[in-house]
JSON list of C-alpha atoms in Angstrom, two decimals:
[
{"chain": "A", "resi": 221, "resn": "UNK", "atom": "CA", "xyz": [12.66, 73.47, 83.87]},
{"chain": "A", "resi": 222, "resn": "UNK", "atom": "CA", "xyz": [10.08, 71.49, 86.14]},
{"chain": "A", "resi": 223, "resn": "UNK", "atom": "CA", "xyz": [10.52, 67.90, 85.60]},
{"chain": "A", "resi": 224, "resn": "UNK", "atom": "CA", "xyz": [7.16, 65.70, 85.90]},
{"chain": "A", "resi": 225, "resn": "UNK", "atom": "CA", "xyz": [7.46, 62.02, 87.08]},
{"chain": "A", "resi": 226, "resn": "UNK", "atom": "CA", "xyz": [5.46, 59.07, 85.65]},
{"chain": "A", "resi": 227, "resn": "UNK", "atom": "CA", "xyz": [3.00, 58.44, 87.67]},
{"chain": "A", "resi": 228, "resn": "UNK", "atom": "CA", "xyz": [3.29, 54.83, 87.92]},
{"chain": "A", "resi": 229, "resn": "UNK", "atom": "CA", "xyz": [6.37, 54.57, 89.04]},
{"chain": "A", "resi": 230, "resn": "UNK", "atom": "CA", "xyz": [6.12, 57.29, 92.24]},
{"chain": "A", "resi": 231, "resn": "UNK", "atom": "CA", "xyz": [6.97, 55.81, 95.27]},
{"chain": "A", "resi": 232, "resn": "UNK", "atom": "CA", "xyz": [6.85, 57.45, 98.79]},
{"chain": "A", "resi": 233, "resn": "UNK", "atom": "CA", "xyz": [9.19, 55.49, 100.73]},
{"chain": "A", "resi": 234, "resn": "UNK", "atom": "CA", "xyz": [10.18, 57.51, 104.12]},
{"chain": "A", "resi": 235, "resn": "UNK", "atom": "CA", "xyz": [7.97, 60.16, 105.59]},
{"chain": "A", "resi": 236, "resn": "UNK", "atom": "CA", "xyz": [9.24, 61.84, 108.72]},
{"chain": "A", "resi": 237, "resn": "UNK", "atom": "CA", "xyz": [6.34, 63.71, 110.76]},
{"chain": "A", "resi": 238, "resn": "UNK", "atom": "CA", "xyz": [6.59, 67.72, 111.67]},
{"chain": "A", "resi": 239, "resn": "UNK", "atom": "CA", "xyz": [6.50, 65.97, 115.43]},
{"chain": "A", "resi": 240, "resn": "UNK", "atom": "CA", "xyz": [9.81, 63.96, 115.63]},
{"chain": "A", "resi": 241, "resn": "UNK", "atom": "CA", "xyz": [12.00, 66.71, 114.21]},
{"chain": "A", "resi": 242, "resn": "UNK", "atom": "CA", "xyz": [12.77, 69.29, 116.64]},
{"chain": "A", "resi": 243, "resn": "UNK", "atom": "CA", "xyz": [12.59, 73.14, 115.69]},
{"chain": "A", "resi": 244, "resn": "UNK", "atom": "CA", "xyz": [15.59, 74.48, 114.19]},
{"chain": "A", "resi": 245, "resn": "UNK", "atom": "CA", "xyz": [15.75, 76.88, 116.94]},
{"chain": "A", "resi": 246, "resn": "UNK", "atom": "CA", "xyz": [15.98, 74.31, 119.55]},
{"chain": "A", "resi": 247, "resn": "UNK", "atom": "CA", "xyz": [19.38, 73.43, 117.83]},
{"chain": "A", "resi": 248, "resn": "UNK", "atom": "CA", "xyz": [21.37, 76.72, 117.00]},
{"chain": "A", "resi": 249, "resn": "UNK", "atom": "CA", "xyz": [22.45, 78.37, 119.37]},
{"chain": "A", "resi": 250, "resn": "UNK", "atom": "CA", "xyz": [23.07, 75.93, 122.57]},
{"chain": "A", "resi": 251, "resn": "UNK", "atom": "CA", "xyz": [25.66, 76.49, 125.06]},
{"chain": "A", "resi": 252, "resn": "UNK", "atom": "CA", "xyz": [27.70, 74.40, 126.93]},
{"chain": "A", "resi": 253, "resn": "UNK", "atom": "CA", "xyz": [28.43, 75.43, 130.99]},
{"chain": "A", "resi": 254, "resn": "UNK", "atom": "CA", "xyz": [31.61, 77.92, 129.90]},
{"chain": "A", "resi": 255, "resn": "UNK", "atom": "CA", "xyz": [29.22, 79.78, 127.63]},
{"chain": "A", "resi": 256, "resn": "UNK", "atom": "CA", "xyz": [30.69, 78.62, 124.29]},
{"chain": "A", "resi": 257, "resn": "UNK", "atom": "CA", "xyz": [28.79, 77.37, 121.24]},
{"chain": "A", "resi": 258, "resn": "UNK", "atom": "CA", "xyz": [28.40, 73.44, 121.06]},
{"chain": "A", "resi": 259, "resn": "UNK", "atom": "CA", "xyz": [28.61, 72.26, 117.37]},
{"chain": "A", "resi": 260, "resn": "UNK", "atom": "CA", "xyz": [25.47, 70.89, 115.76]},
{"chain": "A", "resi": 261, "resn": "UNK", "atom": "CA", "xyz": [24.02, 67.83, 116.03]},
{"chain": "A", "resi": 262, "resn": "UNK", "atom": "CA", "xyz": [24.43, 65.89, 113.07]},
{"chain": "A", "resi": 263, "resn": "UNK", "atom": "CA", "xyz": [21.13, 64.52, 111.99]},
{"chain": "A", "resi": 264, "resn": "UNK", "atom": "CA", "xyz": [21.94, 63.15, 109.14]},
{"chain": "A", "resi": 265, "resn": "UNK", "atom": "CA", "xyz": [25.64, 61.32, 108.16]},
{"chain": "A", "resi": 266, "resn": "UNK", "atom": "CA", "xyz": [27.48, 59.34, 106.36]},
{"chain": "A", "resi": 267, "resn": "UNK", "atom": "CA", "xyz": [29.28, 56.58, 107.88]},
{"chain": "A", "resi": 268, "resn": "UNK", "atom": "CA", "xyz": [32.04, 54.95, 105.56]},
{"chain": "A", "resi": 269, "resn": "UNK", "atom": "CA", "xyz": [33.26, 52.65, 108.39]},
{"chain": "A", "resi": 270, "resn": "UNK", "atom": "CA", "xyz": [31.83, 49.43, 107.29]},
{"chain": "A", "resi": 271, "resn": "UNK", "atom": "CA", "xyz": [32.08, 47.62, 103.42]},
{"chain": "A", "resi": 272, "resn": "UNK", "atom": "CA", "xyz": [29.00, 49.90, 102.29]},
{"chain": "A", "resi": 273, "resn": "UNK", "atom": "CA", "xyz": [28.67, 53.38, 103.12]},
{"chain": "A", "resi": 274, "resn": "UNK", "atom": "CA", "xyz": [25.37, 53.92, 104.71]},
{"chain": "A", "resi": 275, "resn": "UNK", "atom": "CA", "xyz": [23.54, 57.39, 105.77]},
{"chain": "A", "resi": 276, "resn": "UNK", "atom": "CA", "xyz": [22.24, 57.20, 109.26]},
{"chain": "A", "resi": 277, "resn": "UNK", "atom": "CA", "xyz": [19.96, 59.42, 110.93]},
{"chain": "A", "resi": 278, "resn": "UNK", "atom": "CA", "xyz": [20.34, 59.92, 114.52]},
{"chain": "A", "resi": 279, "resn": "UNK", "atom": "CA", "xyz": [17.10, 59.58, 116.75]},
{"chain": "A", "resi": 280, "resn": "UNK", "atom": "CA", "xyz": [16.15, 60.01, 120.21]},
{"chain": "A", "resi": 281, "resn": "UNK", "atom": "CA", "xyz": [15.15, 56.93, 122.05]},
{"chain": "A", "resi": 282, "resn": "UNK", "atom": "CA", "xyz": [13.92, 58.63, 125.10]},
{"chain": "A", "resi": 283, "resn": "UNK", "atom": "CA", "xyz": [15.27, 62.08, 127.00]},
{"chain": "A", "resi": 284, "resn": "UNK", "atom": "CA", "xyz": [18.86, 60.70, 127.78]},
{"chain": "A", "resi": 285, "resn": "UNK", "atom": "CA", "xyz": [19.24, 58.16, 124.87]},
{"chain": "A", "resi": 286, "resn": "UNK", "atom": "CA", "xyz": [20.54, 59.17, 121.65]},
{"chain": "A", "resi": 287, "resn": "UNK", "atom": "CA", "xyz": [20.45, 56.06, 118.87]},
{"chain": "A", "resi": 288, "resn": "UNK", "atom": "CA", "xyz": [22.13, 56.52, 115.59]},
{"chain": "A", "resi": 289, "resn": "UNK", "atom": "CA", "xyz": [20.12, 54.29, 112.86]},
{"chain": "A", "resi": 290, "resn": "UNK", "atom": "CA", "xyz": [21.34, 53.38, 109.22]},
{"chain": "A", "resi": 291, "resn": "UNK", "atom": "CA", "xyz": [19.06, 54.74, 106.78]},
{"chain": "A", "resi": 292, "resn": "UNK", "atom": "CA", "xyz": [20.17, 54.14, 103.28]},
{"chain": "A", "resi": 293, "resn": "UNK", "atom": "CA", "xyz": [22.82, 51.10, 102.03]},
{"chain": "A", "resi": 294, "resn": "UNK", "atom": "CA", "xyz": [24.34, 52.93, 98.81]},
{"chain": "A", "resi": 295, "resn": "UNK", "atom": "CA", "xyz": [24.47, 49.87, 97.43]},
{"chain": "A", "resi": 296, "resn": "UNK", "atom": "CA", "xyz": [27.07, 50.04, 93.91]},
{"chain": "A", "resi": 297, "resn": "UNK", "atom": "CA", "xyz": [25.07, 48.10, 91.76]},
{"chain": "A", "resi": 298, "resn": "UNK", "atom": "CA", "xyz": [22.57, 50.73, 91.53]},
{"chain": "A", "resi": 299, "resn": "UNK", "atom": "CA", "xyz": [25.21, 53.35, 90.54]},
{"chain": "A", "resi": 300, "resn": "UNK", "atom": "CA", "xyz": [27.64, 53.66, 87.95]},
{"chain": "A", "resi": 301, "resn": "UNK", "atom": "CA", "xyz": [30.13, 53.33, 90.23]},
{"chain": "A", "resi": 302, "resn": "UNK", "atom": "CA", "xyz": [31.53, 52.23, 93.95]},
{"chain": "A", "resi": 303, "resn": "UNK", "atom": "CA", "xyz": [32.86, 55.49, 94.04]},
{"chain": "A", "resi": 304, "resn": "UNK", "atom": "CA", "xyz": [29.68, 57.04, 92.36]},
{"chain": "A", "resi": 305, "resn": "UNK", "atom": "CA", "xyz": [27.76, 55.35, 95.63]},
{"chain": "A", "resi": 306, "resn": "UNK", "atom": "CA", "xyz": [30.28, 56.45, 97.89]},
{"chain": "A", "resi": 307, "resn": "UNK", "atom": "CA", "xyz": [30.16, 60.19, 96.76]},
{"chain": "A", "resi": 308, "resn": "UNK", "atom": "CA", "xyz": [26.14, 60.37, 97.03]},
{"chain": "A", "resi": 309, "resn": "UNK", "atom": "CA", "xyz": [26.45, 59.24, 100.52]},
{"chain": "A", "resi": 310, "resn": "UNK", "atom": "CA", "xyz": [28.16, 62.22, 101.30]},
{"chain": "A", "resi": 311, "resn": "UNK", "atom": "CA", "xyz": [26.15, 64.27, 98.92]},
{"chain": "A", "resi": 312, "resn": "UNK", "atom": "CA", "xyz": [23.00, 62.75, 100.08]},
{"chain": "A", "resi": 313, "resn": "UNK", "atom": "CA", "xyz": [23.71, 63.12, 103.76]},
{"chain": "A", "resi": 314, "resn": "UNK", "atom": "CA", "xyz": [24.95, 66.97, 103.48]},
{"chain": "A", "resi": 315, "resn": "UNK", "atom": "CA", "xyz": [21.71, 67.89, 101.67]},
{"chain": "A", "resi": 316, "resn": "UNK", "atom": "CA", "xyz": [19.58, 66.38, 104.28]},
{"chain": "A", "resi": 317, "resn": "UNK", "atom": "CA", "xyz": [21.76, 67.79, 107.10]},
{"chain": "A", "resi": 318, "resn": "UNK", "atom": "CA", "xyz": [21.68, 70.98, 105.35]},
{"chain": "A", "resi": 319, "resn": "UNK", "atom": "CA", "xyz": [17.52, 70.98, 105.05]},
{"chain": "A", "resi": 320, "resn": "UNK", "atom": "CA", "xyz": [17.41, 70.28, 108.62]},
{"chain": "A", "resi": 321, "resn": "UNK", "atom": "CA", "xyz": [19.55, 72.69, 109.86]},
{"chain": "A", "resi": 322, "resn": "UNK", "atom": "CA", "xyz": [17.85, 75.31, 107.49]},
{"chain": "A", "resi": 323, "resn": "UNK", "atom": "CA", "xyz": [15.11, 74.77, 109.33]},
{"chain": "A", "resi": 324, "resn": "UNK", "atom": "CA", "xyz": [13.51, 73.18, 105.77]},
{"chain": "A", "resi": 325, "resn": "UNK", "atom": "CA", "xyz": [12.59, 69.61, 107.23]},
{"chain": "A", "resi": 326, "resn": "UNK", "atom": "CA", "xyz": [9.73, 69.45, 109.69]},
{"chain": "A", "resi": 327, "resn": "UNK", "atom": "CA", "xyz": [8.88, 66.39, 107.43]},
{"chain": "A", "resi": 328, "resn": "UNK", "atom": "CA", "xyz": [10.12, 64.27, 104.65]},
{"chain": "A", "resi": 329, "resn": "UNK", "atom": "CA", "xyz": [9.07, 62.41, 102.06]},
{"chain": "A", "resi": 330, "resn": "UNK", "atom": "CA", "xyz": [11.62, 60.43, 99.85]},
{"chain": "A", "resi": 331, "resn": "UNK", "atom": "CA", "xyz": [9.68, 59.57, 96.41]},
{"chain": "A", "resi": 332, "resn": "UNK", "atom": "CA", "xyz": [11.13, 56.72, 93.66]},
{"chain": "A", "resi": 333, "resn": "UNK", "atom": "CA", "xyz": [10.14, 57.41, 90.51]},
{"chain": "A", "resi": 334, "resn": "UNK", "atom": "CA", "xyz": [10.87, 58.20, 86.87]},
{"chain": "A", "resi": 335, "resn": "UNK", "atom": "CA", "xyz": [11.85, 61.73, 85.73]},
{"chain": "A", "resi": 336, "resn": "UNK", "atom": "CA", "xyz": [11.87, 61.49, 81.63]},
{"chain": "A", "resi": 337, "resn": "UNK", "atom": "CA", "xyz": [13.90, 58.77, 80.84]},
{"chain": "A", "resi": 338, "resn": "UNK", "atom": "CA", "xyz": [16.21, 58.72, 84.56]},
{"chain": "A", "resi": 339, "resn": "UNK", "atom": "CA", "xyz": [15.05, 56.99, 87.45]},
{"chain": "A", "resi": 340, "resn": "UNK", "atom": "CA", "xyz": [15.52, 59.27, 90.31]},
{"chain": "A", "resi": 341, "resn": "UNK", "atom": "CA", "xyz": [14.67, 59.94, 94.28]},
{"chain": "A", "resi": 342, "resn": "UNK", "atom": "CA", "xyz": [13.55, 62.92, 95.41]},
{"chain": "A", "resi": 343, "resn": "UNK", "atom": "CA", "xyz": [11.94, 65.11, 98.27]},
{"chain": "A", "resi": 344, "resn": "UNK", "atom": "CA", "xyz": [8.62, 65.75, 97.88]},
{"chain": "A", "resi": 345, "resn": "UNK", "atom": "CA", "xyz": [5.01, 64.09, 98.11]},
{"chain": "A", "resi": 346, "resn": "UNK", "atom": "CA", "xyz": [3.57, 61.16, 95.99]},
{"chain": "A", "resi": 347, "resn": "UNK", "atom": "CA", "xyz": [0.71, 63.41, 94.72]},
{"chain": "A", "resi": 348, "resn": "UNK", "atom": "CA", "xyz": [2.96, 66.27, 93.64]},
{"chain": "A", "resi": 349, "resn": "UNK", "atom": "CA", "xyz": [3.58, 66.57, 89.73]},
{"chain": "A", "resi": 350, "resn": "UNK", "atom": "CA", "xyz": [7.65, 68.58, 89.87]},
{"chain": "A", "resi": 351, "resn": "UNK", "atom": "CA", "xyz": [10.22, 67.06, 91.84]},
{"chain": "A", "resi": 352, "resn": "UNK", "atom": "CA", "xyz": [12.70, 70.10, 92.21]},
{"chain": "A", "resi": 353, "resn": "UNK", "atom": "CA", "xyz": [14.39, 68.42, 94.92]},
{"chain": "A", "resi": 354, "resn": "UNK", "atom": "CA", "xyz": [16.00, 65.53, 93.32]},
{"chain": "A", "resi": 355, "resn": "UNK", "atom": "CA", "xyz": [18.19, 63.93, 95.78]},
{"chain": "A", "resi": 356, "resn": "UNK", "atom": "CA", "xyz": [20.21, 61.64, 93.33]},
{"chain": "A", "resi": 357, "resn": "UNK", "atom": "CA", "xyz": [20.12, 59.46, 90.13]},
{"chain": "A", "resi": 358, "resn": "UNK", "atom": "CA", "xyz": [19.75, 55.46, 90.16]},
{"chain": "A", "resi": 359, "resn": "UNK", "atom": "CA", "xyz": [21.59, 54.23, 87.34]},
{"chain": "A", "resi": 360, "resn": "UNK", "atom": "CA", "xyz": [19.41, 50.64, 87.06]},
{"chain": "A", "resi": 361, "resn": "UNK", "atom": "CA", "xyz": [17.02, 48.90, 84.74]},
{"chain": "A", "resi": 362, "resn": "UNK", "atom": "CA", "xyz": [15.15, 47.85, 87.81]},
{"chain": "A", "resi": 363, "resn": "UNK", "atom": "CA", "xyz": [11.42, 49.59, 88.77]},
{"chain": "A", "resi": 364, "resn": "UNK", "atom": "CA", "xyz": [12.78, 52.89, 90.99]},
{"chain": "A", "resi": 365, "resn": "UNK", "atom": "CA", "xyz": [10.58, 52.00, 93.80]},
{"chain": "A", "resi": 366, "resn": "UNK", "atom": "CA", "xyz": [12.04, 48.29, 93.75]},
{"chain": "A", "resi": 367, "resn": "UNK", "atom": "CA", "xyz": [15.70, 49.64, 93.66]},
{"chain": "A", "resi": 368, "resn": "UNK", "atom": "CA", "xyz": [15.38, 52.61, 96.40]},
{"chain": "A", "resi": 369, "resn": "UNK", "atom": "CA", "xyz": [13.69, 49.94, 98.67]},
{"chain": "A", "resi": 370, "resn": "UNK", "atom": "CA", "xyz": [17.31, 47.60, 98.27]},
{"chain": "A", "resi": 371, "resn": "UNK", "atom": "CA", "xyz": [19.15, 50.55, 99.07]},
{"chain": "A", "resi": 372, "resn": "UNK", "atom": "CA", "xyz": [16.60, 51.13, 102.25]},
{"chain": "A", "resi": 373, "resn": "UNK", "atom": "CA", "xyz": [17.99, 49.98, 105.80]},
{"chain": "A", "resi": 374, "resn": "UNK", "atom": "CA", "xyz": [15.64, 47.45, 107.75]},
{"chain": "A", "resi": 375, "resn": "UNK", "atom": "CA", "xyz": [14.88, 50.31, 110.08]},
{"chain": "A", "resi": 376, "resn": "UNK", "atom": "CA", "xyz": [13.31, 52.27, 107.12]},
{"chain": "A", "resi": 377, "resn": "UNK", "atom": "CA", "xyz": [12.04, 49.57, 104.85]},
{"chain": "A", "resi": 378, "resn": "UNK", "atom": "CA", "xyz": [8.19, 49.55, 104.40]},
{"chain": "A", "resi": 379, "resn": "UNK", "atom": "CA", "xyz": [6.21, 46.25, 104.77]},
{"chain": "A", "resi": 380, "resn": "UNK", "atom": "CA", "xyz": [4.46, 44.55, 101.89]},
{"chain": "A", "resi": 381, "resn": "UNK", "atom": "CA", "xyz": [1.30, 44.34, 101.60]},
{"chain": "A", "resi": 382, "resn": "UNK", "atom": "CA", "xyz": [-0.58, 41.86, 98.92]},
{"chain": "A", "resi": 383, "resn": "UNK", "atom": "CA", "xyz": [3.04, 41.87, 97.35]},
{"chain": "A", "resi": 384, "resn": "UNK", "atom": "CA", "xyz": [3.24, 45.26, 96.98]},
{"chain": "A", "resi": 385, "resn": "UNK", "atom": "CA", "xyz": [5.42, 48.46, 99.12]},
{"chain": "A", "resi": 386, "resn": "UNK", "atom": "CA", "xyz": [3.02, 50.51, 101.44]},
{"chain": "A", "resi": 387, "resn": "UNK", "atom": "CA", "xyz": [3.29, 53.66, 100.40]},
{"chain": "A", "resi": 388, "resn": "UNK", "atom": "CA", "xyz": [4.14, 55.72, 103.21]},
{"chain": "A", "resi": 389, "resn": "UNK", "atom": "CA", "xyz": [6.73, 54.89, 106.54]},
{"chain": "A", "resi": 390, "resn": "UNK", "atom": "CA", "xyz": [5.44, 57.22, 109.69]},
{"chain": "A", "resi": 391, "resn": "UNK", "atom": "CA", "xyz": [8.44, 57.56, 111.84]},
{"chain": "A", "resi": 392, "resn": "UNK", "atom": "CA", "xyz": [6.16, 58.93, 114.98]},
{"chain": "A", "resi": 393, "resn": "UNK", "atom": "CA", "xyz": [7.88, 56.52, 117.04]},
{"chain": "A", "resi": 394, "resn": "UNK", "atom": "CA", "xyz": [11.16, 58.10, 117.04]},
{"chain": "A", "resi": 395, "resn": "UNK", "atom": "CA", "xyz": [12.10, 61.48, 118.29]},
{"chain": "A", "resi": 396, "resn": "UNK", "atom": "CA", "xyz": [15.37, 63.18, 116.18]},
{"chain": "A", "resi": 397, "resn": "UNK", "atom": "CA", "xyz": [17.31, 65.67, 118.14]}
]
């Protein structure tokens, strides 16, 4: 079954460009000076040390600087549960880490918007009419765009303009792994 969003309430909130994510093949397959595999890099994580759990994606500052910024706050309030929140940050980080490492993400879009009656985020594009990808559920009574942009880290929120969300965050700036 292809689920179709309302239009009104699609949001593109994150887009990552094919130019900041490095080829897949660039990470398999790397050896270390004895000739054994180093593990992957993790992109994409969740990091359960602080009060929230929070994904972070790690970028590359320059050629010798590796920065790890938060991405997403899974805030509980827009769950059904702490543990609900806690469980999509792992969820939610695995799936990305997975798509990357697939060699599926040479760029991202996360979208806000309504799916039938569920408020959902999902991969895709603004202008698309399925969202197969659904990354996870938002259990709130609040607009989907409003309540994926409280869960959105500084780093990642997009400015206002005329009191409304730009619609699309170009992370050219930042190199990933």
């Amino acid at each position: 079954m292809i689920m179709k969003p309302q239009v009104l309430a699609i949001f593109t909130l994150a887009t990552l460009t094919s130019a900041t994510l490095p080829s897949y093949a660039q990470e398999i397959d790397e050896r270390d000076a004895t000739g054994s595999t180093s593990q992957t890099q993790k992109i994409f994580y969740c990091d359960t040390s602080q009060e929230i759990p929070r994904t972070f994606m790690t970028v590359q500052i320059d050629s010798d600087q590796l920065k790890p910024l938060p991405m997403i706050n899974w805030l509980s309030q827009y769950f059904e549960s702490e543990d609900e929140a806690l469980s999509l940050c792992h969820e939610v980080s695995q799936k990305l880490q997975g798509l990357y490492e697939a060699g599926e993400l040479n760029s991202l879009s996360l979208v806000a918007g309504n799916v039938g009656d569920e408020a959902v985020v999902f991969i895709g594009e603004e202008t698309e009419t399925d969202c197969q990808r659904v990354l996870f559920t938002l259990d709130t009574d609040e607009e989907p765009k409003k309540a994926f942009n409280q869960l959105l880290t500084a780093d990642f929120k997009p400015a206002r303009v005329r009191g409304d969300f730009v619609t699309r965050l170009d992370f050219s700036l930042f190199n990933l792994l």
